[in-house]
Amino acid sequence: SSPPPLPVKDIPDPAYLEETPEIQSKHGLLRGQARVITEKTSNAWEAALAINHWVHGYLDKVLVDSFTALDAFHNRQGECQSHTNLFIALARASGIPARVVNGLVYSKQYKGFLYHAWPEVYVGGWRALDPTFGQDAVDATHIKLSVGSHEGAIKLVEFLGQVGVELYEN
């Protein structure tokens, strides 16, 4: 089926459109930026892709102390949580249900798995993107462990010391 128009009407839970302390989707600056980014898109998936590309190009990849959507927008820098929160704020401001995913991602640079966060959008079904890496679909290097900003991140503690990953080279 084709992606729904904006705003998405068939939503699994209204919480995926709400503002939170980290995801200020009702803030005037972010609402205005969301309109600019999505004005030439024809459906929710195209809008999500446009937001993904914009966030990836807008933010410098830097470790930061504060990672709210508004902080990322003002400072133009952040790590995966900053990218994810800004993406979700812009998506929700556009009427696209979105949620935080917490998990692991494989890093060639560090030769192992690291904590990572990325967003999922609801466009007739949940689809994951990664604005930190500029990916329109998450690849096999991403391992989803939990969903949600606080409760999802806290659930990751359950996996500490429990997850083992072996890499096989061809």
XYZ file of C-alpha atoms in Angstrom:
170
model
C 0.000 0.000 0.000
C 1.128 3.559 -0.566
C 2.392 5.762 2.285
C -0.266 7.917 3.986
C -0.563 11.674 3.448
C 0.411 14.211 6.123
C -0.659 14.346 8.851
C -0.886 10.592 9.424
C -4.427 9.808 10.628
C -4.152 6.079 11.434
C -1.820 6.142 14.437
C -1.098 3.200 16.763
C -0.856 5.410 19.880
C -1.314 9.204 20.313
C 1.834 9.242 22.496
C 3.893 8.950 19.280
C 2.786 12.482 18.343
C 3.205 14.083 21.785
C 5.828 16.512 22.980
C 8.240 15.385 25.724
C 10.952 17.274 27.652
C 13.597 15.968 25.188
C 11.439 16.134 22.052
C 9.965 19.645 21.835
C 7.766 18.987 18.801
C 5.397 21.893 19.579
C 8.114 24.557 19.748
C 7.603 27.264 17.125
C 11.157 27.070 15.740
C 10.950 23.310 15.217
C 7.413 23.470 13.783
C 8.559 26.125 11.314
C 11.641 24.137 10.311
C 9.510 21.011 9.852
C 7.224 22.927 7.444
C 10.222 24.149 5.433
C 11.742 20.654 5.209
C 8.517 18.876 4.210
C 6.807 21.504 2.021
C 7.662 19.760 -1.263
C 6.871 16.219 -0.102
C 3.736 14.373 -1.177
C 3.315 11.804 1.633
C 4.483 10.865 5.126
C 7.354 8.612 3.972
C 8.767 11.263 1.630
C 8.518 13.758 4.494
C 10.360 11.344 6.838
C 13.128 10.891 4.255
C 13.442 14.659 3.803
C 13.707 15.132 7.589
C 16.277 12.310 7.797
C 18.497 13.888 5.130
C 18.144 17.352 6.667
C 19.042 16.234 10.226
C 22.010 14.196 8.958
C 23.406 17.188 7.082
C 22.504 19.816 9.703
C 24.166 18.324 12.789
C 27.890 17.862 13.288
C 28.635 14.464 14.831
C 30.006 15.466 18.268
C 29.604 14.080 21.793
C 27.511 16.530 23.821
C 26.161 16.846 27.364
C 22.656 17.928 26.393
C 20.747 16.151 23.659
C 17.258 17.616 23.514
C 15.845 18.389 20.088
C 16.018 22.124 20.760
C 19.618 21.957 22.016
C 20.632 20.027 18.909
C 18.807 22.516 16.681
C 20.441 25.554 18.318
C 23.948 24.082 18.681
C 23.967 22.253 15.301
C 25.780 19.301 16.861
C 25.159 16.112 18.769
C 25.492 12.353 18.990
C 22.953 9.657 18.140
C 20.448 10.685 20.826
C 20.572 14.309 19.620
C 20.031 13.253 16.001
C 17.161 10.979 17.031
C 15.429 13.546 19.262
C 15.665 16.285 16.617
C 14.406 13.903 13.917
C 11.463 12.792 16.078
C 10.548 16.374 17.043
C 10.481 17.402 13.360
C 8.549 14.263 12.357
C 5.940 14.740 15.101
C 5.667 18.450 14.243
C 4.857 17.293 10.693
C 2.169 14.875 11.882
C 4.252 11.692 11.543
C 4.128 9.335 14.557
C 7.708 8.581 15.640
C 9.488 6.757 18.459
C 13.012 6.225 19.823
C 14.724 2.872 19.339
C 17.629 1.878 21.599
C 20.096 -0.801 20.709
C 23.530 -1.627 19.433
C 25.304 -0.805 16.210
C 28.472 -2.365 14.851
C 31.355 0.057 14.349
C 34.214 -0.830 12.010
C 36.191 2.029 13.545
C 35.919 0.534 17.057
C 35.783 -3.094 15.844
C 32.737 -3.856 17.977
C 29.225 -2.941 19.033
C 28.341 0.375 20.656
C 25.170 1.761 22.251
C 23.081 3.549 19.608
C 19.704 5.219 19.249
C 17.702 5.798 16.069
C 14.104 6.679 15.180
C 11.204 4.723 13.739
C 8.284 6.412 11.970
C 4.779 5.093 11.504
C 3.800 5.412 7.836
C 1.223 2.614 7.618
C 3.763 0.422 9.455
C 6.886 1.096 11.504
C 9.993 1.936 9.449
C 13.430 2.648 10.889
C 15.854 5.294 9.638
C 19.192 6.510 10.966
C 19.823 10.272 10.763
C 23.177 9.900 12.559
C 24.544 7.769 9.700
C 22.279 9.234 7.008
C 20.614 5.877 6.287
C 17.077 5.760 4.859
C 16.736 2.224 6.249
C 18.723 0.707 9.090
C 21.023 -2.072 7.998
C 22.077 -5.349 9.584
C 24.651 -3.568 11.769
C 21.744 -2.286 13.920
C 20.381 -4.508 16.698
C 17.119 -3.200 18.193
C 16.825 -3.962 21.914
C 14.125 -1.603 23.205
C 11.724 1.208 22.295
C 11.182 4.494 24.146
C 13.217 7.410 25.463
C 13.385 6.617 29.199
C 11.805 3.243 29.784
C 13.480 1.907 26.624
C 16.926 3.099 27.653
C 16.437 1.694 31.175
C 15.410 -1.675 29.674
C 18.845 -1.847 28.028
C 20.312 -2.482 31.492
C 18.627 -5.912 31.345
C 20.886 -6.785 28.414
C 24.194 -5.694 29.992
C 26.408 -8.727 30.276
C 23.745 -10.867 28.597
C 24.346 -10.151 24.917
C 27.094 -11.969 23.076
C 27.878 -11.348 19.434
C 30.360 -13.308 17.363
C 31.608 -11.935 14.070
C 32.457 -14.227 11.212
C 34.710 -12.990 8.432
C 34.246 -14.340 4.916
